[in-house]
mmCIF file with all atom_site columns, C-alpha atoms in Angstrom:
data_model
loop_
_atom_site.group_PDB
_atom_site.id
_atom_site.type_symbol
_atom_site.label_atom_id
_atom_site.label_alt_id
_atom_site.label_comp_id
_atom_site.label_asym_id
_atom_site.label_entity_id
_atom_site.label_seq_id
_atom_site.pdbx_PDB_ins_code
_atom_site.Cartn_x
_atom_site.Cartn_y
_atom_site.Cartn_z
_atom_site.occupancy
_atom_site.B_iso_or_equiv
_atom_site.pdbx_formal_charge
_atom_site.auth_seq_id
_atom_site.auth_comp_id
_atom_site.auth_asym_id
_atom_site.auth_atom_id
_atom_site.pdbx_PDB_model_num
ATOM 1  C CA . MET A 1 1  ? 19.249  -48.468 -36.347 1.00 51.00 ? 1  MET A CA 1
ATOM 2  C CA . GLY A 1 2  ? 18.305  -45.086 -38.341 1.00 56.00 ? 2  GLY A CA 1
ATOM 3  C CA . SER A 1 3  ? 14.400  -45.557 -37.327 1.00 63.00 ? 3  SER A CA 1
ATOM 4  C CA . ASP A 1 4  ? 15.209  -45.861 -34.165 1.00 70.00 ? 4  ASP A CA 1
ATOM 5  C CA . THR A 1 5  ? 17.319  -42.443 -33.910 1.00 73.00 ? 5  THR A CA 1
ATOM 6  C CA . LEU A 1 6  ? 14.445  -40.971 -35.709 1.00 70.00 ? 6  LEU A CA 1
ATOM 7  C CA . SER A 1 7  ? 12.166  -42.801 -33.095 1.00 86.00 ? 7  SER A CA 1
ATOM 8  C CA . SER A 1 8  ? 13.622  -41.331 -29.991 1.00 86.00 ? 8  SER A CA 1
ATOM 9  C CA . GLN A 1 9  ? 14.544  -37.608 -31.892 1.00 87.00 ? 9  GLN A CA 1
ATOM 10 C CA . ASP A 1 10 ? 10.568  -37.726 -32.323 1.00 90.00 ? 10 ASP A CA 1
ATOM 11 C CA . SER A 1 11 ? 9.790   -39.371 -28.953 1.00 92.00 ? 11 SER A CA 1
ATOM 12 C CA . GLU A 1 12 ? 12.145  -36.788 -27.273 1.00 92.00 ? 12 GLU A CA 1
ATOM 13 C CA . GLU A 1 13 ? 10.820  -33.720 -29.331 1.00 94.00 ? 13 GLU A CA 1
ATOM 14 C CA . ARG A 1 14 ? 7.038   -34.541 -28.368 1.00 94.00 ? 14 ARG A CA 1
ATOM 15 C CA . ILE A 1 15 ? 8.555   -34.786 -24.526 1.00 96.00 ? 15 ILE A CA 1
ATOM 16 C CA . GLN A 1 16 ? 9.726   -30.979 -24.771 1.00 96.00 ? 16 GLN A CA 1
ATOM 17 C CA . GLU A 1 17 ? 6.657   -29.917 -26.517 1.00 96.00 ? 17 GLU A CA 1
ATOM 18 C CA . LYS A 1 18 ? 4.456   -31.406 -23.898 1.00 97.00 ? 18 LYS A CA 1
ATOM 19 C CA . ARG A 1 19 ? 6.779   -29.471 -20.749 1.00 98.00 ? 19 ARG A CA 1
ATOM 20 C CA . ARG A 1 20 ? 6.656   -26.387 -22.811 1.00 98.00 ? 20 ARG A CA 1
ATOM 21 C CA . ARG A 1 21 ? 3.010   -26.359 -23.191 1.00 98.00 ? 21 ARG A CA 1
ATOM 22 C CA . ASN A 1 22 ? 3.026   -27.288 -19.743 1.00 98.00 ? 22 ASN A CA 1
ATOM 23 C CA . LYS A 1 23 ? 5.028   -24.829 -18.847 1.00 98.00 ? 23 LYS A CA 1
ATOM 24 C CA . MET A 1 24 ? 3.021   -22.390 -20.474 1.00 99.00 ? 24 MET A CA 1
ATOM 25 C CA . ALA A 1 25 ? -0.179  -23.140 -18.956 1.00 99.00 ? 25 ALA A CA 1
ATOM 26 C CA . SER A 1 26 ? 1.712   -22.823 -15.772 1.00 99.00 ? 26 SER A CA 1
ATOM 27 C CA . ARG A 1 27 ? 2.819   -19.420 -16.221 1.00 98.00 ? 27 ARG A CA 1
ATOM 28 C CA . ARG A 1 28 ? -0.996  -18.185 -17.284 1.00 99.00 ? 28 ARG A CA 1
ATOM 29 C CA . LEU A 1 29 ? -2.615  -20.373 -14.209 1.00 99.00 ? 29 LEU A CA 1
ATOM 30 C CA . ARG A 1 30 ? 0.245   -18.380 -11.764 1.00 99.00 ? 30 ARG A CA 1
ATOM 31 C CA . GLN A 1 31 ? -1.002  -14.888 -13.676 1.00 99.00 ? 31 GLN A CA 1
ATOM 32 C CA . ARG A 1 32 ? -4.745  -15.449 -13.476 1.00 99.00 ? 32 ARG A CA 1
ATOM 33 C CA . HIS A 1 33 ? -4.481  -16.324 -9.894  1.00 99.00 ? 33 HIS A CA 1
ATOM 34 C CA . VAL A 1 34 ? -2.170  -12.863 -9.449  1.00 99.00 ? 34 VAL A CA 1
ATOM 35 C CA . GLU A 1 35 ? -4.679  -10.942 -11.239 1.00 99.00 ? 35 GLU A CA 1
ATOM 36 C CA . HIS A 1 36 ? -7.727  -13.132 -8.695  1.00 99.00 ? 36 HIS A CA 1
ATOM 37 C CA . VAL A 1 37 ? -5.964  -12.177 -5.532  1.00 99.00 ? 37 VAL A CA 1
ATOM 38 C CA . SER A 1 38 ? -5.096  -8.443  -6.620  1.00 99.00 ? 38 SER A CA 1
ATOM 39 C CA . ASP A 1 39 ? -9.059  -8.157  -7.780  1.00 99.00 ? 39 ASP A CA 1
ATOM 40 C CA . LEU A 1 40 ? -10.166 -9.581  -4.279  1.00 99.00 ? 40 LEU A CA 1
ATOM 41 C CA . GLU A 1 41 ? -7.461  -6.940  -2.621  1.00 99.00 ? 41 GLU A CA 1
ATOM 42 C CA . SER A 1 42 ? -9.065  -4.284  -4.550  1.00 99.00 ? 42 SER A CA 1
ATOM 43 C CA . ARG A 1 43 ? -12.841 -5.190  -3.849  1.00 99.00 ? 43 ARG A CA 1
ATOM 44 C CA . LEU A 1 44 ? -11.825 -5.913  0.357   1.00 99.00 ? 44 LEU A CA 1
ATOM 45 C CA . GLY A 1 45 ? -10.401 -2.118  -0.034  1.00 99.00 ? 45 GLY A CA 1
ATOM 46 C CA . GLN A 1 46 ? -13.925 -1.045  -1.839  1.00 99.00 ? 46 GLN A CA 1
ATOM 47 C CA . VAL A 1 47 ? -15.819 -2.835  0.680   1.00 99.00 ? 47 VAL A CA 1
ATOM 48 C CA . THR A 1 48 ? -13.843 -1.560  3.598   1.00 99.00 ? 48 THR A CA 1
ATOM 49 C CA . ARG A 1 49 ? -14.428 1.985   2.626   1.00 99.00 ? 49 ARG A CA 1
ATOM 50 C CA . GLU A 1 50 ? -18.146 1.514   2.422   1.00 99.00 ? 50 GLU A CA 1
ATOM 51 C CA . ARG A 1 51 ? -18.232 -0.252  5.594   1.00 99.00 ? 51 ARG A CA 1
ATOM 52 C CA . ASP A 1 52 ? -16.431 2.724   7.342   1.00 99.00 ? 52 ASP A CA 1
ATOM 53 C CA . ASP A 1 53 ? -18.982 5.274   5.380   1.00 99.00 ? 53 ASP A CA 1
ATOM 54 C CA . LEU A 1 54 ? -22.058 3.290   6.738   1.00 99.00 ? 54 LEU A CA 1
ATOM 55 C CA . ARG A 1 55 ? -20.794 3.167   10.416  1.00 99.00 ? 55 ARG A CA 1
ATOM 56 C CA . LEU A 1 56 ? -20.332 7.194   9.925   1.00 99.00 ? 56 LEU A CA 1
ATOM 57 C CA . GLN A 1 57 ? -23.996 7.469   8.755   1.00 99.00 ? 57 GLN A CA 1
ATOM 58 C CA . VAL A 1 58 ? -25.175 5.272   11.249  1.00 99.00 ? 58 VAL A CA 1
ATOM 59 C CA . ALA A 1 59 ? -23.429 7.264   13.591  1.00 99.00 ? 59 ALA A CA 1
ATOM 60 C CA . LYS A 1 60 ? -25.051 10.084  12.697  1.00 99.00 ? 60 LYS A CA 1
ATOM 61 C CA . TRP A 1 61 ? -28.414 8.646   12.438  1.00 99.00 ? 61 TRP A CA 1
ATOM 62 C CA . GLU A 1 62 ? -27.679 7.758   16.335  1.00 98.00 ? 62 GLU A CA 1
ATOM 63 C CA . ALA A 1 63 ? -26.802 10.999  17.193  1.00 98.00 ? 63 ALA A CA 1
ATOM 64 C CA . GLU A 1 64 ? -29.753 12.691  15.720  1.00 98.00 ? 64 GLU A CA 1
ATOM 65 C CA . VAL A 1 65 ? -32.138 10.279  17.511  1.00 97.00 ? 65 VAL A CA 1
ATOM 66 C CA . MET A 1 66 ? -30.937 11.291  20.882  1.00 97.00 ? 66 MET A CA 1
ATOM 67 C CA . VAL A 1 67 ? -31.167 14.775  19.951  1.00 97.00 ? 67 VAL A CA 1
ATOM 68 C CA . LEU A 1 68 ? -35.294 14.001  18.807  1.00 96.00 ? 68 LEU A CA 1
ATOM 69 C CA . ARG A 1 69 ? -35.613 11.992  21.962  1.00 96.00 ? 69 ARG A CA 1
ATOM 70 C CA . LYS A 1 70 ? -34.838 14.370  23.291  1.00 95.00 ? 70 LYS A CA 1
ATOM 71 C CA . LEU A 1 71 ? -36.672 17.055  21.975  1.00 95.00 ? 71 LEU A CA 1
ATOM 72 C CA . VAL A 1 72 ? -39.573 14.580  22.588  1.00 94.00 ? 72 VAL A CA 1
ATOM 73 C CA . GLY A 1 73 ? -38.971 14.374  26.084  1.00 90.00 ? 73 GLY A CA 1
ATOM 74 C CA . GLN A 1 74 ? -39.264 18.064  26.774  1.00 75.00 ? 74 GLN A CA 1
#
């Protein structure tokens, strides 16, 4: 009877340890997910600013082309 109690205690301890490890792994996974989303949001902001800068540059070049075409047309 004593070994049954010891065996069930060992089994319960193994289950608790497995749950603890699983909980920690889940926590790490959630943290990695949060960091990944944060990185993506940061990259999105950077790419959006680059796009806006490029659009502004294109608008300037288009205006310059119009001026040059007028000069050539005269």
